[in-house]
Amino acid sequence: MGRYVALRIGQALLVVWLAYTVIFLAVQLLPGDPVTIFLSTDAAVDQATIDNMKRQYGYDQPLPVQYFAQLGGLLHGDVGYSLASGEPVAARIGGVIGSTLALALSAFATAVGLALAVVAAATLTRSAALRKLLTNLPPLFAAVPVFWLGLVLLELLSIRWGVMSLFPDGSFLSLAVPVFVLGVHVSAPIAQVLLKSIDTVYNQPFIDVLRAKGASAAWIFFHHALKNAAGPAATITGITVGTLLAGSVITETVFARSGLGAVVLQAVTTQDVPLVQGLVLLTATVFVAVNLLVDLLYPLLDPRILKSNGQGSPRALGV
Amino acid sequence: MTLQFNETETTTTTTAGPVRGAARRAGAGRARLWLTAVPLLLVLCWALFPALFSWQDPIAGVGAEKFQPPSGGHWFGTDHLGRDVYTRVVHGTSQTLLTAGLAVLVGLVAGTAVGLAAATAGRAADAATMRLVDVLLAVPGFLISLIVVTAFEPGPVSLGVGVGIASIASFARVVRSEVLRVRNLDFVEAAFLSGGTYRTVILRHILPNATGPVLALLAVDLGAAILAISGLGFLGFGAPPPTPEWGLLIAEGRQYLGSAWWMTSLPGLVIVATVVLLAGLGRQLLKIFRF
Amino acid sequence: MGTITTEPAAPLLAVRGLRVEYEPGRAAVDGVDLDLKPGEIVALVGESGSGKTTLARSILGLLPATARIAAGSIDFDGTDLAGLTEKQLTRIRGRRIGLVPQDPGASLDPVRTIGSQVAEVFRLHRDGRRRTRRELRAEVIRLLTMVGIDRPEERLRQYPHELSGGLKQRVLIAIGFSLRPQVLIADEPTSALDVTVQRTVLEVFDRLAKEFGTAVVFVTHDLAVATDHADRIVVMRGGRIREDRAVAEILSRPEDEYTVRLLAEAAPARAAAPAASAEEGGPAPAFALEARGLVKVFGRGGIEHRAVDAVSFGVRPGTTFSLVGESGSGKSTTARMLMRLLDPTEGSVLVDGRDVTGLDGRGKRDLWRTLQLVYQNPDSALDPRLRIRDIIAEPLLNFGLGDRAARRERVAELLEQVNLPDHAAAARPMELSGGQRQRVAIARALALGAKALVLDEALSALDVLTQAQILALLQELQRELKLTYLFISHDLHVVERISDQVGVMRGGRLVETGPTAGIFGDPQHEYTRLLLDSNPGHRLRGLAGATNH
């Protein structure tokens, strides 16, 4: 157990460090240094301003110095300063992340609930037609572009029926609709994996033994099948963190909500490299942390994982 | 001689018995494959010969015909410049499909190389490449594409490459796990015992038997790339405006949500249908190639 | 005993005219009548595809979703089980009809504890009684003790993967008997277990059935096991019952021609000493295959496991040497080291007197021209994508032997040697039966003119009659081509028929070696005796002995 936990944490730290390194190297691949790129859109800038700004942000130092200085800063929670506003990157992100987190977390809860509901209904229904319909829902969800679903709902709810405002006004619908749109999007991979692993579970002999014990379909599903199938579903759920973030950016744009989405788009369009670096590092860290959590919870769902291999993460077993 | 019996019995240690009654099911599967493939072929033809499937000009509009709802003359209606939306969808196909195809190609080639290396080049190489794949997974693909698109010249190539980089991780993982699965099958060892060399065994046995899931992922990933590209197009990171592109079409329609619902809804439906069909194709490929 | 039809006692379970279909018009069970009296043990015997499992499962209402009862009734204590809804069935299952399943490894929920899975039966069937946690716990411990599980308190919190196969099957037996059902369906309950474990598990099973007066439907492919434990034997083939009689009658006066063949395979007259020519006369020839002090240690650092420990033996040219042992005894590891697929930690391997332990890749490639391996599972040993002719021709192609036409000719010759029809060449493995696939694997092994074959459980995945055919083929090939066999098996019955010499392995060590007659007739080592004693088919052998002499 201890070995498993230590290994997982070590791997997570390694991945975050690797992510930092890869991003640092990727920045060096850009044509020119961050300041030059940032100011390239502005014709009126002279070389002196550029040099001055480079010195300020430390981009005039040799690469190894930059690498370790930034790494050292990170360890103290300093993610650098935005080129556009001069604000600390951490403050810039921290200022807007609350609204995005609220959206993402509620959408995530919706997604998990929706996935569970679809899978439970598909497994327990007696009607073959309904089962077919329900099992085809997740692939459909996966194919619907977030922005399109958002726009169609806006068109129907705001313009056609007038029950919702076009812009966020704090009303229930203006909160619930974006959450629903993002939730549908994120539920698709979770439901697909859950359906598949439930299917695998039902093909195992122990299900027949349970039926032979006199267990009803619902009992088997809720007491046994779900826990057996939860492992792979939890793994894919961890991986949807990325989908959740991308979906948030688009959902925020469609519903004109403020949040991380605007910052991301602005950072990218103005080529504010330190801000982009900070955003990438943040998302990578969140991703790694969530997946570390999933890995650490995995043995509770499936005690076999501790015995079978201390090596690969459950994720390596394939999703 | 063969057991045509659809029996569930297994004696002693037979676990992976032959797929029984397979021939009959294969017939139904083939019909379903055609039902998926024919519409997809149509979409492909849109991309290759757009002029054969549409009759109006995709760029120049007829001012007098703006904001017309769908009708016999304009299946998807017309937009704010009086251009036929259906025509623009058809002409936008090549842009979207080409970019998505490039993305999948990047993912496939790089992912296969990484996956093969991880699965065959020893334990250390495996650990190293899989950590790098973890890094790729950890940064949302959307963000990667966004950065690549803005850092280099915006356009279909950087868009395709950006989205492709994001899909390297999934290809690498599928290739790796498939190669590992196949490599442990008895017939691979038997091939070595028959005097096969590393090269002949990989080419004759491992790669052909590992292709099913990779092909399936190829179809599914093409759908995902179309979604990603249209999403980026919607945010304004795709092709510049007059060019019809699926995501861009929807973005344009957004401003006229109140007056012309068809400008967003109908192109969106085309995207949904294409991606659903691609996912279906992927599932069927997986079934066909699974032994 | 007397004939069944005149027996006065009313049957507890009466199956009448049962027909089960998986596809319309294709019956897996067809027109079957079966009676089960209280306390009676009836064995359903047949090969795979005979319909025995389908019949047993239809009694429990546990047919797969694709199957359907097309006709007939299953009368159980006044109700027709075939007409009940799923909900009504849940009240009968577990309480009045129980199941002991086939594969203990996969028949317990892997993510729930043993304790909760045994207690579950009482939660599902409260019978108006609500047990406290403490009562439940006591009940479960009592059940686990009843089936002979040591340290039951500890087991409660363990997960299935922490238990051996034999213990898991005991847990499943405890579950099956927990509510004292009137009927128990035992579906190949021990076919996944080693013989010594099988024996102890079946002892528990017999004891409980007798104690509780439970009627048992015992499904098995193994006639020897059936005759040892059942009162009555029902032989099935192709979905129909071929013969249904008391054990004593079926052993002494089998009527059905198929039953006669099955019995002949299950209890052969002792193998007529196959070609013992190499044994005596002249100076002892060199060994064709020899292991000298082989050791294999797995694992690094703290946990070391000696899978094979100081194993030495030799196989004379043209003879068969068998390694027998239970799972984990190290016999397959030994075989793989002899094949040079695995490097020994210590010791050496000699082929035709030449030390091949140090061979590199190219050397091994040459070695494998004369030394070949046949795998246990013909399903996975043949590339499913290739045609049979390409599979057999692959070694020829790899060594660049002959042109297209010559290879074609050689494939045809090999097909004939293994008694496969010409048209099999164009088929793919999935289109062949298990026995045919094993023939293909043998043909491939012989393609380059191998002189020695290592047969790793090569018959274990096959049905009894198919086994007999492949066995005959192997003996014929040995005679014709002067082949040397190293035969790896857990099946004493097969070993006795094919071997000249036998080595018994246990825990990585070779505990006894000797000529077949010696090992089976006069075993020296205590473990060999235990193994022979556990081998099912005592009644069968007794009877066969009585009629033969």
CSV table of C-alpha atoms in Angstrom, one decimal, chain C residues 270-457:
chain,number,residue,atom,x,y,z
C,270,ARG,CA,-3.3,-50.2,-19.8
C,271,ALA,CA,-1.4,-48.8,-22.7
C,272,ALA,CA,0.1,-51.6,-24.7
C,273,ALA,CA,3.6,-50.5,-24.0
C,274,PRO,CA,4.2,-48.2,-27.0
C,275,ALA,CA,7.4,-49.0,-28.9
C,276,ALA,CA,9.6,-49.9,-26.0
C,277,SER,CA,12.3,-50.9,-28.5
C,278,ALA,CA,14.6,-48.1,-27.5
C,279,GLU,CA,14.6,-49.2,-23.9
C,280,GLU,CA,16.8,-52.2,-24.2
C,281,GLY,CA,19.4,-53.8,-26.3
C,282,GLY,CA,22.8,-52.6,-27.2
C,283,PRO,CA,24.6,-49.7,-25.6
C,284,ALA,CA,22.3,-47.1,-24.2
C,285,PRO,CA,21.9,-44.4,-27.0
C,286,ALA,CA,22.6,-40.8,-26.1
C,287,PHE,CA,19.7,-38.7,-25.0
C,288,ALA,CA,17.9,-36.7,-27.7
C,289,LEU,CA,16.9,-34.2,-25.1
C,290,GLU,CA,18.5,-33.7,-21.7
C,291,ALA,CA,18.1,-31.4,-18.7
C,292,ARG,CA,21.1,-31.1,-16.3
C,293,GLY,CA,20.5,-29.5,-13.0
C,294,LEU,CA,18.1,-26.9,-14.3
C,295,VAL,CA,17.2,-24.1,-11.9
C,296,LYS,CA,15.0,-21.1,-12.6
C,297,VAL,CA,14.6,-18.3,-10.1
C,298,PHE,CA,12.0,-15.6,-10.7
C,299,GLY,CA,11.8,-12.3,-9.1
C,300,ARG,CA,14.5,-9.9,-8.0
C,301,GLY,CA,15.6,-8.5,-4.7
C,302,GLY,CA,13.6,-9.6,-1.6
C,303,ILE,CA,11.1,-12.0,-3.0
C,304,GLU,CA,12.7,-14.9,-4.9
C,305,HIS,CA,10.8,-17.8,-6.2
C,306,ARG,CA,12.5,-21.0,-7.3
C,307,ALA,CA,10.1,-22.1,-9.9
C,308,VAL,CA,12.4,-24.9,-11.0
C,309,ASP,CA,14.9,-26.4,-8.7
C,310,ALA,CA,17.7,-28.8,-9.8
C,311,VAL,CA,15.7,-30.7,-12.4
C,312,SER,CA,17.6,-33.4,-14.4
C,313,PHE,CA,16.3,-35.9,-16.8
C,314,GLY,CA,17.0,-37.3,-20.3
C,315,VAL,CA,14.7,-38.4,-23.1
C,316,ARG,CA,16.0,-41.2,-25.4
C,317,PRO,CA,15.5,-40.7,-29.1
C,318,GLY,CA,12.1,-42.0,-30.4
C,319,THR,CA,10.5,-42.2,-27.0
C,320,THR,CA,8.1,-40.1,-25.0
C,321,PHE,CA,9.0,-38.6,-21.6
C,322,SER,CA,6.2,-37.0,-19.7
C,323,LEU,CA,6.4,-34.4,-17.0
C,324,VAL,CA,3.3,-34.5,-14.8
C,325,GLY,CA,2.5,-32.2,-12.0
C,326,GLU,CA,-0.2,-29.8,-10.8
C,327,SER,CA,-0.3,-26.1,-11.6
C,328,GLY,CA,2.7,-24.2,-10.3
C,329,SER,CA,4.8,-27.3,-10.2
C,330,GLY,CA,7.3,-25.9,-12.6
C,331,LYS,CA,6.7,-28.3,-15.5
C,332,SER,CA,5.9,-25.6,-18.1
C,333,THR,CA,8.9,-23.5,-17.0
C,334,THR,CA,11.1,-26.5,-17.4
C,335,ALA,CA,9.7,-27.1,-20.9
C,336,ARG,CA,10.3,-23.5,-21.9
C,337,MET,CA,13.9,-23.7,-20.7
C,338,LEU,CA,14.4,-26.9,-22.7
C,339,MET,CA,13.0,-25.0,-25.7
C,340,ARG,CA,15.5,-22.2,-25.0
C,341,LEU,CA,12.6,-19.7,-24.7
C,342,LEU,CA,13.7,-19.0,-21.2
C,343,ASP,CA,17.2,-18.8,-19.9
C,344,PRO,CA,17.9,-21.1,-17.0
C,345,THR,CA,19.4,-19.6,-13.8
C,346,GLU,CA,21.6,-22.6,-13.5
C,347,GLY,CA,22.1,-25.9,-15.3
C,348,SER,CA,22.3,-26.8,-18.9
C,349,VAL,CA,20.2,-28.1,-21.8
C,350,LEU,CA,21.5,-30.7,-24.2
C,351,VAL,CA,20.0,-31.6,-27.5
C,352,ASP,CA,21.4,-34.7,-29.2
C,353,GLY,CA,24.3,-34.5,-26.8
C,354,ARG,CA,25.2,-30.9,-27.7
C,355,ASP,CA,25.1,-28.3,-25.1
C,356,VAL,CA,22.7,-25.6,-26.4
C,357,THR,CA,22.4,-23.5,-23.2
C,358,GLY,CA,24.6,-20.8,-24.5
C,359,LEU,CA,23.1,-20.4,-28.0
C,360,ASP,CA,22.5,-16.9,-29.3
C,361,GLY,CA,19.6,-15.7,-31.5
C,362,ARG,CA,21.0,-17.3,-34.6
C,363,GLY,CA,21.9,-20.5,-32.9
C,364,LYS,CA,18.5,-20.8,-31.4
C,365,ARG,CA,16.9,-20.3,-34.8
C,366,ASP,CA,18.9,-23.3,-36.1
C,367,LEU,CA,18.0,-25.3,-33.0
C,368,TRP,CA,14.3,-24.8,-33.6
C,369,ARG,CA,14.6,-26.5,-36.9
C,370,THR,CA,14.9,-29.7,-35.1
C,371,LEU,CA,13.2,-28.9,-31.8
C,372,GLN,CA,9.6,-27.6,-31.8
C,373,LEU,CA,6.8,-26.7,-29.5
C,374,VAL,CA,3.1,-27.4,-29.6
C,375,TYR,CA,1.0,-25.2,-27.4
C,376,GLN,CA,-1.9,-26.0,-25.1
C,377,ASN,CA,-4.4,-23.7,-26.7
C,378,PRO,CA,-4.7,-24.1,-30.5
C,379,ASP,CA,-6.9,-20.9,-30.5
C,380,SER,CA,-4.1,-18.6,-29.7
C,381,ALA,CA,-1.3,-20.5,-31.3
C,382,LEU,CA,-2.4,-19.8,-34.8
C,383,ASP,CA,-2.5,-16.3,-36.3
C,384,PRO,CA,-6.3,-15.8,-37.0
C,385,ARG,CA,-5.7,-13.7,-40.0
C,386,LEU,CA,-3.7,-16.2,-42.0
C,387,ARG,CA,-4.9,-19.2,-44.1
C,388,ILE,CA,-3.9,-22.7,-42.9
C,389,ARG,CA,-1.5,-23.1,-45.9
C,390,ASP,CA,0.3,-19.9,-45.0
C,391,ILE,CA,0.6,-20.9,-41.4
C,392,ILE,CA,2.1,-24.3,-42.2
C,393,ALA,CA,4.4,-22.8,-44.9
C,394,GLU,CA,5.7,-20.0,-42.7
C,395,PRO,CA,8.7,-21.9,-41.4
C,396,LEU,CA,9.6,-22.9,-45.0
C,397,LEU,CA,9.3,-19.3,-46.1
C,398,ASN,CA,11.4,-18.0,-43.2
C,399,PHE,CA,14.2,-20.4,-44.1
C,400,GLY,CA,13.8,-19.8,-47.8
C,401,LEU,CA,13.2,-23.5,-48.5
C,402,GLY,CA,11.9,-24.4,-51.9
C,403,ASP,CA,9.9,-22.2,-54.4
C,404,ARG,CA,6.2,-21.6,-54.3
C,405,ALA,CA,5.3,-24.9,-55.9
C,406,ALA,CA,7.6,-26.9,-53.7
C,407,ARG,CA,6.2,-25.2,-50.6
C,408,ARG,CA,2.7,-26.0,-51.7
C,409,GLU,CA,3.6,-29.6,-52.2
C,410,ARG,CA,5.2,-29.8,-48.8
C,411,VAL,CA,2.1,-28.2,-47.2
C,412,ALA,CA,-0.1,-30.8,-48.9
C,413,GLU,CA,2.2,-33.6,-47.6
C,414,LEU,CA,2.1,-32.3,-44.1
C,415,LEU,CA,-1.7,-31.9,-44.2
C,416,GLU,CA,-2.0,-35.5,-45.2
C,417,GLN,CA,0.4,-36.5,-42.4
C,418,VAL,CA,-1.8,-35.0,-39.8
C,419,ASN,CA,-5.0,-36.4,-41.5
C,420,LEU,CA,-6.5,-33.0,-42.5
C,421,PRO,CA,-8.4,-32.8,-45.8
C,422,ASP,CA,-6.8,-30.9,-48.7
C,423,HIS,CA,-9.4,-28.2,-48.7
C,424,ALA,CA,-8.4,-27.2,-45.1
C,425,ALA,CA,-5.4,-25.4,-46.7
C,426,ALA,CA,-7.6,-22.5,-47.8
C,427,ALA,CA,-9.5,-22.2,-44.5
C,428,ARG,CA,-8.7,-19.8,-41.6
C,429,PRO,CA,-8.2,-21.1,-38.1
C,430,MET,CA,-11.6,-19.9,-36.9
C,431,GLU,CA,-13.3,-22.1,-39.4
C,432,LEU,CA,-11.7,-25.2,-38.0
C,433,SER,CA,-12.6,-27.2,-34.8
C,434,GLY,CA,-10.3,-27.3,-31.9
C,435,GLY,CA,-8.9,-30.7,-32.8
C,436,GLN,CA,-8.3,-29.7,-36.4
C,437,ARG,CA,-6.5,-26.6,-35.2
C,438,GLN,CA,-4.2,-28.7,-33.0
C,439,ARG,CA,-3.4,-30.8,-36.1
C,440,VAL,CA,-2.4,-27.7,-38.0
C,441,ALA,CA,-0.2,-26.7,-35.1
C,442,ILE,CA,1.5,-30.1,-35.2
C,443,ALA,CA,1.9,-29.8,-39.0
C,444,ARG,CA,3.6,-26.5,-38.6
C,445,ALA,CA,5.9,-27.9,-36.0
C,446,LEU,CA,6.9,-30.7,-38.3
C,447,ALA,CA,7.4,-28.5,-41.4
C,448,LEU,CA,11.1,-28.1,-41.1
C,449,GLY,CA,11.6,-31.8,-40.2
C,450,ALA,CA,11.7,-31.5,-36.4
C,451,LYS,CA,13.1,-34.5,-34.7
C,452,ALA,CA,11.8,-33.6,-31.2
C,453,LEU,CA,8.6,-32.0,-30.1
C,454,VAL,CA,7.8,-30.5,-26.7
C,455,LEU,CA,4.0,-30.8,-26.2
C,456,ASP,CA,2.9,-28.4,-23.5
C,457,GLU,CA,-0.5,-29.5,-22.3
